[in-house]
Amino acid sequence: MEERYVPGPVEKKWQEIWRAKDAFKVTEDAARPKYYLLEMFPYPSGRIHMGHVRNYSIGDVVGRFKRMRGYNVLHPMGWDAFGMPAENAAIERQIHPAIWTHDNIANMRTQLKRMGFCYDWDREVATCTPEYYRWEQQIFLKMLEKGLAYKKRSSVNWCPSCETVLANEQVEDGCCWRCHSEVEPKELEQWFFRITAYAQELLDDTFKMGGWPEPVLIMQRNWIGRSVGCEIDFQIEGSEKKIRVFTTRQDTLFGATFMSLAPEHPLAQELATPDRAEAVAEFIARIRREDKIHRTSDSQEKEGIFTGSYCLNPVTGRRMPIMLANFVVTDYGTGAVMAVPTHDQRDFDFARKYDLPMVVVITPPGSTLDPATMKAAYTEPGILVNSGEFSGLPNEEAKERIADWLEQKGLGERKVNFRLRDWGVSRQRYWGTPIPVIYCEKCGMVPVPEKDLPVVLPRDVAFRAGGDNPLAACHSFTDTVCPVCGAPARRETDTFDTFVESSWYFLRYASPHCDKGPFDQDAVNYWLPVDQYIGGVEHAVMHLLYARFYTKVLRDLGLVRIDEPFKNLLTQGMVCMESYKCPEHGWLYPEEVMDGICRKCGQKVVIGRKEKMSKSKKNVVDPDVLIERYGADTARLFCLFAAPPEKDLEWSERGVDGASRFLARVWRLVFENLDLLKKANADQNAVAARDLRRATHQTIKKVTEDIENRFQFNTAIAAIMELVNAISALGDKEACALALAEALEVVIRLLAPFVPHIAEELWEALGHEDGVEASGWPAWDKAMLAVEEVLLVVQVNGKVRGKVTVATDAPDDAVRAAALADPNVARFIEGKTVKKVVIVPKRLVNVVVG
RNA sequence: GCGAGAGUGGCGGAAUUGGCAGACGCACUGGACUUAGGAUCCAGCGGGCAACCGUAGGGGUUCGACUCCCCUCUCUCGCACCA
């Protein structure tokens, strides 16, 4: 084994030892500081991909590092096991989703174990098991009781291909986030979670979450979208009815010259005068049909129709034509907008198109505006004009004054609106958590009593392509009795959005086998919050917002004591790779391309930009192949070294070779010097030994700080490589064998979190019995860092002209004299006056001459 | 359109507080060893003969700028008629 580094047997050996020792099993221990480390759990698609390898390698460094530093580290793994692909597999391949899922889990578990990650596998959780989802059902019942879960009929995002509802967060460019079919509107009775009740707190807390990346917090804030303004009533002419609008620009009220309603507004049809009724009905029908897909695309032309009716501006008395407009959305604010074309670009475009009146009510300071010549709405701050008693006020001040005035007169009131909508959680799918309610003809909707949980997903259902939810056709499931009156009743057949499972799994890991509730209080109180969460930035809004919401709900239910689930968040970048496309053969695997030419037809291939690995573009690397060829340690090292964690990682076969070569080099370095190391007892060459020891301790410091403070694994590894280079470069190794032994042991210990298998093997080869992890994290000796002399850069007018070595504690005068005495420096200052000499201690001297 | 981030050798990336730009690795070049090399070792490696010039481009602050400020360009991501 010694001659050559062969990773396979080494890795197998240590994985077996870890398994036999239960090396990563943890329990609560009040005596030690706890550290809860979590990586986002995978969907069991069948095979792990490079994104997983990267995500979990990053996590594993942190986990092993913290363990070596003495923390009690909870590092669990599990499966986000409900979801569509399982059901599709059932339809396409006649495999039951449960079997498909469990097979995939078994396969992926083996793959993860082959990577040597330090998980406590005893805590493994799969969300598709009744042991897991029964508690999800229980939490739901509590939410229902509190009014945090409710049912309402609403227009939902319907994916015709997946035949299910999508949350707003799951619609991308008007298309399904999974299958990319165009999403359609559909009216359905749906379950919702009242996340809006927590909008303010979810927003406020983003300002306290210092351990999260700012871009993620900003995305969440934008998604929550708080805006402050007023609701104002507009009297409809010739009617008792009023139209209520929401505006953030009440300062422009005097400039409101028409009204825009969403086509779905309840009064839309009613307001149409008889002569226009038909045209209005047609317009409403047409816009409704288009709905979200087209209406929200940026190219969409503003379009509207006059209803024939008018309302009155409450402050000016002006008759305002009431229009229906395609750009007004129904589910934000009141679905009605007061239009101020001079100070809102949408209203401006609309008014120009339909020749509607414009009045300027805000002017730029020291200037005027003319509606006839304006090219665009003026939306900057300015001074109010044509605004009665408010004319002359700066508009920000006018916002407050007009709001006060409206409230006094009873014409309107201040109002805060959020862009965030309630979370639609109903899915018309089989492979998900059944929603535990029952419908009775007499009693209506009845929650399943807690004692009857779990509502188990039935096994025997029929899957067919294009069919409805198979659950709905499964009578053994749907047919039940009412828990209240005992009459025949029907079960809810909707299941939960899979994001519900991932909204609380991090709590379940604290006590994964707890059968008294979703989790054991003491365990949760000990482990939570998660100290470090690691995952892809694609979850910046959906999962991370839902999990925050759930935590707050559970807190208010008295089940947890924390306000926020994840103290620190690291969002790692994608793994990407070039893609190749042949004009004739489409996407090609890299091996099908030679020198930019398609091997099949000899045509030139188009080399795609580096993008996320995907099967469809054939730019994928199978982790199994990587492990087989190079070993898990090399795979880990490559992922950690090639880029900092939050950046995209570009796949490079050469880079993997480099990582592999480095490990082989360390291996050789240890075995070549084994005899020397074992008998080392004194250093003859004090200077060389001292230099090596300094480098060793500097490296410990650098690597520790890079991991602990910055998560900069790439530079930490680079520092270890430098130390290895320094060791290799040693002339007479025998003359400083003690220092060499120290340096090599440090290299191995510093490498342990990154490449644990080879580190253990080398540590053992050096004669240690307890394992490298048990040796703890090395500490650096401050005294070893001290230097007697420093090399100073000497600049003349900011340009490097020389270098001088001075004593570390040399006074400024001596430094200055030494700098000026340098022959090359002297040449550049000859014949000039030295105006100033800037001395930066231990770094440089800058001589300013004129 | 709005919001955020980024732009450094042939490539991935360093430069932590404004202080030697290019650490570390890859690729490449030359050499050694060798039956052989996709192994290993040694040397070189931003541009330029040089003075010098170089961190997307232009200005500024400073003794000194990849780093701070202003403008412009390009790219990536998020939101996208939210009134």
GROMACS .gro file of C-alpha atoms in nm, chain A residues 463-785:
model
  323
  463PHE     CA    1  -5.180   0.570  -1.210
  464ARG     CA    2  -5.244   0.676  -1.563
  465ALA     CA    3  -5.109   0.945  -1.786
  466GLY     CA    4  -5.327   1.253  -1.811
  467GLY     CA    5  -5.548   1.127  -1.534
  468ASP     CA    6  -5.675   1.321  -1.238
  469ASN     CA    7  -5.535   1.286  -0.892
  470PRO     CA    8  -5.532   0.906  -0.841
  471LEU     CA    9  -5.629   0.959  -0.479
  472ALA     CA   10  -5.967   1.092  -0.581
  473ALA     CA   11  -6.050   0.761  -0.749
  474CYS     CA   12  -5.936   0.550  -0.455
  475HIS     CA   13  -6.256   0.476  -0.267
  476SER     CA   14  -6.094   0.286   0.016
  477PHE     CA   15  -5.925   0.613   0.093
  478THR     CA   16  -6.193   0.871   0.017
  479ASP     CA   17  -6.487   0.686   0.172
  480THR     CA   18  -6.492   0.732   0.547
  481VAL     CA   19  -6.722   0.842   0.821
  482CYS     CA   20  -6.764   1.182   0.978
  483PRO     CA   21  -6.572   1.198   1.307
  484VAL     CA   22  -6.845   1.423   1.448
  485CYS     CA   23  -7.173   1.262   1.345
  486GLY     CA   24  -7.066   0.925   1.212
  487ALA     CA   25  -7.241   0.971   0.879
  488PRO     CA   26  -7.070   0.862   0.560
  489ALA     CA   27  -6.821   1.125   0.459
  490ARG     CA   28  -6.543   1.189   0.210
  491ARG     CA   29  -6.174   1.256   0.270
  492GLU     CA   30  -5.983   1.548   0.131
  493THR     CA   31  -5.784   1.419  -0.165
  494ASP     CA   32  -5.546   1.713  -0.204
  495THR     CA   33  -5.197   1.661  -0.071
  496PHE     CA   34  -4.948   1.917   0.055
  497ASP     CA   35  -4.700   2.104  -0.155
  498THR     CA   36  -4.367   1.930  -0.089
  499PHE     CA   37  -4.230   2.255   0.044
  500VAL     CA   38  -4.437   2.188   0.355
  501GLU     CA   39  -4.219   1.888   0.440
  502SER     CA   40  -3.900   2.088   0.397
  503SER     CA   41  -4.036   2.369   0.612
  504TRP     CA   42  -3.973   2.180   0.934
  505TYR     CA   43  -3.741   1.885   0.866
  506PHE     CA   44  -3.454   2.062   1.038
  507LEU     CA   45  -3.656   2.039   1.361
  508ARG     CA   46  -3.728   1.670   1.319
  509TYR     CA   47  -3.355   1.588   1.304
  510ALA     CA   48  -3.321   1.695   1.668
  511SER     CA   49  -3.525   1.388   1.770
  512PRO     CA   50  -3.598   1.193   1.454
  513HIS     CA   51  -3.752   0.894   1.629
  514CYS     CA   52  -3.974   1.087   1.866
  515ASP     CA   53  -4.320   0.925   1.866
  516LYS     CA   54  -4.486   1.163   2.109
  517GLY     CA   55  -4.489   1.462   1.880
  518PRO     CA   56  -4.311   1.624   1.587
  519PHE     CA   57  -4.007   1.658   1.806
  520ASP     CA   58  -3.884   1.630   2.160
  521GLN     CA   59  -3.883   1.968   2.333
  522ASP     CA   60  -3.553   1.921   2.513
  523ALA     CA   61  -3.378   1.800   2.202
  524VAL     CA   62  -3.507   2.092   1.995
  525ASN     CA   63  -3.416   2.339   2.264
  526TYR     CA   64  -3.066   2.194   2.280
  527TRP     CA   65  -2.990   2.176   1.909
  528LEU     CA   66  -3.181   2.458   1.748
  529PRO     CA   67  -3.130   2.697   1.579
  530VAL     CA   68  -2.927   2.551   1.297
  531ASP     CA   69  -2.585   2.710   1.336
  532GLN     CA   70  -2.488   2.673   0.975
  533TYR     CA   71  -2.718   2.600   0.683
  534ILE     CA   72  -2.572   2.532   0.342
  535GLY     CA   73  -2.747   2.500   0.009
  536GLY     CA   74  -2.820   2.637  -0.332
  537VAL     CA   75  -2.920   2.996  -0.386
  538GLU     CA   76  -3.221   2.876  -0.589
  539HIS     CA   77  -3.398   2.837  -0.256
  540ALA     CA   78  -3.346   3.201  -0.160
  541VAL     CA   79  -3.716   3.276  -0.153
  542MET     CA   80  -3.929   2.967  -0.154
  543HIS     CA   81  -3.787   2.717   0.089
  544LEU     CA   82  -3.602   2.965   0.305
  545LEU     CA   83  -3.905   3.189   0.346
  546TYR     CA   84  -4.144   2.902   0.418
  547ALA     CA   85  -3.907   2.753   0.675
  548ARG     CA   86  -3.884   3.090   0.848
  549PHE     CA   87  -4.262   3.118   0.845
  550TYR     CA   88  -4.305   2.769   0.989
  551THR     CA   89  -4.060   2.838   1.267
  552LYS     CA   90  -4.260   3.143   1.372
  553VAL     CA   91  -4.587   2.949   1.356
  554LEU     CA   92  -4.442   2.670   1.572
  555ARG     CA   93  -4.310   2.927   1.813
  556ASP     CA   94  -4.656   3.080   1.845
  557LEU     CA   95  -4.797   2.732   1.897
  558GLY     CA   96  -4.558   2.700   2.189
  559LEU     CA   97  -4.355   2.421   2.030
  560VAL     CA   98  -4.019   2.594   1.980
  561ARG     CA   99  -3.849   2.887   2.146
  562ILE     CA  100  -3.662   3.028   1.852
  563ASP     CA  101  -3.774   3.304   1.616
  564GLU     CA  102  -3.551   3.211   1.325
  565PRO     CA  103  -3.439   2.864   1.220
  566PHE     CA  104  -3.105   2.929   1.050
  567LYS     CA  105  -2.845   3.143   1.222
  568ASN     CA  106  -2.595   3.138   0.939
  569LEU     CA  107  -2.658   3.064   0.577
  570LEU     CA  108  -2.411   2.981   0.304
  571THR     CA  109  -2.545   2.975  -0.049
  572GLN     CA  110  -2.312   2.777  -0.266
  573GLY     CA  111  -2.278   2.833  -0.638
  574MET     CA  112  -2.365   2.592  -0.915
  575VAL     CA  113  -2.138   2.335  -1.071
  576CYS     CA  114  -2.111   2.422  -1.436
  577MET     CA  115  -1.944   2.298  -1.745
  578GLU     CA  116  -1.907   2.382  -2.111
  579SER     CA  117  -2.162   2.233  -2.344
  580TYR     CA  118  -2.117   2.134  -2.707
  581LYS     CA  119  -2.373   2.146  -2.981
  582CYS     CA  120  -2.333   2.004  -3.327
  583PRO     CA  121  -2.549   2.160  -3.598
  584GLU     CA  122  -2.648   1.811  -3.710
  585HIS     CA  123  -2.635   1.591  -3.400
  586GLY     CA  124  -2.747   1.837  -3.133
  587TRP     CA  125  -2.593   1.830  -2.786
  588LEU     CA  126  -2.280   1.618  -2.762
  589TYR     CA  127  -2.094   1.460  -2.475
  590PRO     CA  128  -1.741   1.599  -2.434
  591GLU     CA  129  -1.592   1.271  -2.558
  592GLU     CA  130  -1.788   1.309  -2.881
  593VAL     CA  131  -1.600   1.628  -2.957
  594MET     CA  132  -1.241   1.653  -3.071
  595ASP     CA  133  -1.069   1.989  -3.124
  596GLY     CA  134  -1.403   2.159  -3.161
  597ILE     CA  135  -1.518   1.913  -3.427
  598CYS     CA  136  -1.804   1.665  -3.400
  599ARG     CA  137  -1.662   1.315  -3.420
  600LYS     CA  138  -1.971   1.184  -3.597
  601CYS     CA  139  -1.987   1.427  -3.885
  602GLY     CA  140  -1.677   1.646  -3.870
  603GLN     CA  141  -1.872   1.966  -3.844
  604LYS     CA  142  -1.768   2.245  -3.616
  605VAL     CA  143  -1.950   2.239  -3.283
  606VAL     CA  144  -2.082   2.541  -3.101
  607ILE     CA  145  -1.923   2.564  -2.759
  608GLY     CA  146  -2.187   2.680  -2.514
  609ARG     CA  147  -2.122   2.913  -2.228
  610LYS     CA  148  -2.041   2.753  -1.898
  611GLU     CA  149  -2.371   2.666  -1.746
  612LYS     CA  150  -2.526   2.442  -1.491
  613MET     CA  151  -2.470   2.075  -1.560
  614SER     CA  152  -2.777   1.916  -1.710
  615LYS     CA  153  -2.853   1.587  -1.873
  616SER     CA  154  -3.034   1.752  -2.161
  617LYS     CA  155  -2.722   1.944  -2.258
  618LYS     CA  156  -2.501   1.643  -2.199
  619ASN     CA  157  -2.260   1.846  -1.991
  620VAL     CA  158  -2.269   1.623  -1.687
  621VAL     CA  159  -2.017   1.437  -1.480
  622ASP     CA  160  -2.126   1.134  -1.283
  623PRO     CA  161  -1.986   1.145  -0.930
  624ASP     CA  162  -1.961   0.766  -0.926
  625VAL     CA  163  -1.726   0.770  -1.222
  626LEU     CA  164  -1.524   1.041  -1.053
  627ILE     CA  165  -1.499   0.846  -0.729
  628GLU     CA  166  -1.415   0.526  -0.912
  629ARG     CA  167  -1.136   0.689  -1.107
  630TYR     CA  168  -0.988   0.928  -0.851
  631GLY     CA  169  -1.141   0.852  -0.512
  632ALA     CA  170  -1.371   1.049  -0.287
  633ASP     CA  171  -1.091   1.255  -0.134
  634THR     CA  172  -0.985   1.385  -0.473
  635ALA     CA  173  -1.346   1.463  -0.566
  636ARG     CA  174  -1.387   1.655  -0.243
  637LEU     CA  175  -1.057   1.835  -0.275
  638PHE     CA  176  -1.131   1.943  -0.629
  639CYS     CA  177  -1.472   2.087  -0.536
  640LEU     CA  178  -1.327   2.275  -0.245
  641PHE     CA  179  -1.014   2.403  -0.413
  642ALA     CA  180  -1.130   2.515  -0.756
  643ALA     CA  181  -1.352   2.801  -0.642
  644PRO     CA  182  -1.474   2.970  -0.326
  645PRO     CA  183  -1.798   2.806  -0.211
  646GLU     CA  184  -2.042   3.080  -0.300
  647LYS     CA  185  -1.916   3.113  -0.655
  648ASP     CA  186  -1.996   2.889  -0.947
  649LEU     CA  187  -1.757   2.599  -0.982
  650GLU     CA  188  -1.635   2.520  -1.326
  651TRP     CA  189  -1.576   2.154  -1.388
  652SER     CA  190  -1.226   2.076  -1.509
  653GLU     CA  191  -1.083   1.733  -1.566
  654ARG     CA  192  -0.736   1.886  -1.539
  655GLY     CA  193  -0.827   2.041  -1.209
  656VAL     CA  194  -0.921   1.699  -1.077
  657ASP     CA  195  -0.587   1.564  -1.196
  658GLY     CA  196  -0.419   1.843  -1.005
  659ALA     CA  197  -0.605   1.761  -0.684
  660SER     CA  198  -0.520   1.396  -0.725
  661ARG     CA  199  -0.152   1.472  -0.788
  662PHE     CA  200  -0.135   1.683  -0.474
  663LEU     CA  201  -0.266   1.400  -0.257
  664ALA     CA  202  -0.024   1.155  -0.417
  665ARG     CA  203   0.254   1.399  -0.340
  666VAL     CA  204   0.161   1.427   0.026
  667TRP     CA  205   0.140   1.049   0.040
  668ARG     CA  206   0.491   1.012  -0.100
  669LEU     CA  207   0.627   1.282   0.124
  670VAL     CA  208   0.508   1.092   0.431
  671PHE     CA  209   0.621   0.747   0.325
  672GLU     CA  210   0.955   0.859   0.187
  673ASN     CA  211   1.041   1.018   0.520
  674LEU     CA  212   0.880   0.764   0.748
  675ASP     CA  213   1.201   0.625   0.890
  676LEU     CA  214   1.344   0.969   0.941
  677LEU     CA  215   1.031   1.088   1.118
  678LYS     CA  216   1.019   0.792   1.351
  679LYS     CA  217   1.371   0.839   1.481
  680ALA     CA  218   1.379   1.217   1.481
  681ASN     CA  219   1.509   1.354   1.808
  682ALA     CA  220   1.704   1.670   1.741
  683ASP     CA  221   1.748   1.938   1.477
  684GLN     CA  222   2.104   2.012   1.374
  685ASN     CA  223   2.020   2.297   1.144
  686ALA     CA  224   1.859   2.546   1.378
  687VAL     CA  225   1.792   2.808   1.113
  688ALA     CA  226   1.621   2.574   0.869
  689ALA     CA  227   1.422   2.416   1.150
  690ARG     CA  228   1.316   2.752   1.279
  691ASP     CA  229   1.203   2.866   0.933
  692LEU     CA  230   1.005   2.549   0.877
  693ARG     CA  231   0.842   2.569   1.216
  694ARG     CA  232   0.744   2.930   1.149
  695ALA     CA  233   0.590   2.832   0.817
  696THR     CA  234   0.408   2.548   0.991
  697HIS     CA  235   0.254   2.772   1.253
  698GLN     CA  236   0.171   3.045   1.004
  699THR     CA  237  -0.011   2.784   0.801
  700ILE     CA  238  -0.211   2.663   1.100
  701LYS     CA  239  -0.319   3.021   1.167
  702LYS     CA  240  -0.409   3.091   0.808
  703VAL     CA  241  -0.602   2.768   0.754
  704THR     CA  242  -0.790   2.803   1.082
  705GLU     CA  243  -0.895   3.157   1.004
  706ASP     CA  244  -0.987   3.078   0.646
  707ILE     CA  245  -1.220   2.799   0.755
  708GLU     CA  246  -1.360   2.960   1.065
  709ASN     CA  247  -1.411   3.321   0.964
  710ARG     CA  248  -1.438   3.318   0.592
  711PHE     CA  249  -1.533   2.974   0.462
  712GLN     CA  250  -1.253   3.027   0.213
  713PHE     CA  251  -1.162   2.664   0.160
  714ASN     CA  252  -0.978   2.733  -0.162
  715THR     CA  253  -0.725   2.961   0.004
  716ALA     CA  254  -0.699   2.732   0.306
  717ILE     CA  255  -0.601   2.447   0.075
  718ALA     CA  256  -0.362   2.675  -0.114
  719ALA     CA  257  -0.191   2.753   0.216
  720ILE     CA  258  -0.150   2.383   0.293
  721MET     CA  259  -0.005   2.333  -0.055
  722GLU     CA  260   0.244   2.607   0.015
  723LEU     CA  261   0.355   2.435   0.331
  724VAL     CA  262   0.388   2.108   0.142
  725ASN     CA  263   0.599   2.290  -0.116
  726ALA     CA  264   0.818   2.428   0.161
  727ILE     CA  265   0.866   2.080   0.304
  728SER     CA  266   0.953   1.937  -0.037
  729ALA     CA  267   1.204   2.213  -0.093
  730LEU     CA  268   1.397   2.133   0.227
  731GLY     CA  269   1.760   2.060   0.146
  732ASP     CA  270   1.886   1.839   0.425
  733LYS     CA  271   1.577   1.688   0.581
  734GLU     CA  272   1.776   1.496   0.836
  735ALA     CA  273   1.916   1.820   0.977
  736CYS     CA  274   1.571   1.934   1.080
  737ALA     CA  275   1.385   1.610   1.126
  738LEU     CA  276   1.191   1.725   1.430
  739ALA     CA  277   1.060   2.033   1.255
  740LEU     CA  278   0.984   1.816   0.955
  741ALA     CA  279   0.787   1.572   1.169
  742GLU     CA  280   0.587   1.858   1.315
  743ALA     CA  281   0.522   2.008   0.973
  744LEU     CA  282   0.404   1.681   0.822
  745GLU     CA  283   0.178   1.603   1.115
  746VAL     CA  284   0.029   1.948   1.086
  747VAL     CA  285  -0.026   1.903   0.713
  748ILE     CA  286  -0.215   1.581   0.780
  749ARG     CA  287  -0.426   1.729   1.057
  750LEU     CA  288  -0.507   2.041   0.856
  751LEU     CA  289  -0.605   1.823   0.562
  752ALA     CA  290  -0.829   1.598   0.771
  753PRO     CA  291  -1.154   1.796   0.728
  754PHE     CA  292  -1.102   1.819   0.353
  755VAL     CA  293  -0.974   1.472   0.269
  756PRO     CA  294  -1.048   1.259   0.574
  757HIS     CA  295  -0.962   0.913   0.439
  758ILE     CA  296  -0.607   0.980   0.328
  759ALA     CA  297  -0.551   1.192   0.638
  760GLU     CA  298  -0.648   0.905   0.868
  761GLU     CA  299  -0.435   0.662   0.670
  762LEU     CA  300  -0.124   0.881   0.685
  763TRP     CA  301  -0.180   0.963   1.048
  764GLU     CA  302  -0.192   0.596   1.124
  765ALA     CA  303   0.121   0.536   0.918
  766LEU     CA  304   0.301   0.786   1.140
  767GLY     CA  305   0.229   0.558   1.430
  768HIS     CA  306  -0.071   0.726   1.590
  769GLU     CA  307  -0.341   0.496   1.715
  770ASP     CA  308  -0.629   0.724   1.806
  771GLY     CA  309  -0.713   0.869   1.471
  772VAL     CA  310  -0.641   1.208   1.329
  773GLU     CA  311  -0.976   1.351   1.425
  774ALA     CA  312  -0.918   1.257   1.788
  775SER     CA  313  -0.590   1.448   1.775
  776GLY     CA  314  -0.796   1.767   1.764
  777TRP     CA  315  -0.734   2.075   1.561
  778PRO     CA  316  -0.375   2.198   1.580
  779ALA     CA  317  -0.311   2.522   1.763
  780TRP     CA  318  -0.057   2.772   1.648
  781ASP     CA  319   0.211   2.898   1.879
  782LYS     CA  320   0.229   3.275   1.870
  783ALA     CA  321   0.592   3.266   1.968
  784MET     CA  322   0.668   3.061   1.659
  785LEU     CA  323   0.523   3.332   1.437
   0.00000   0.00000   0.00000
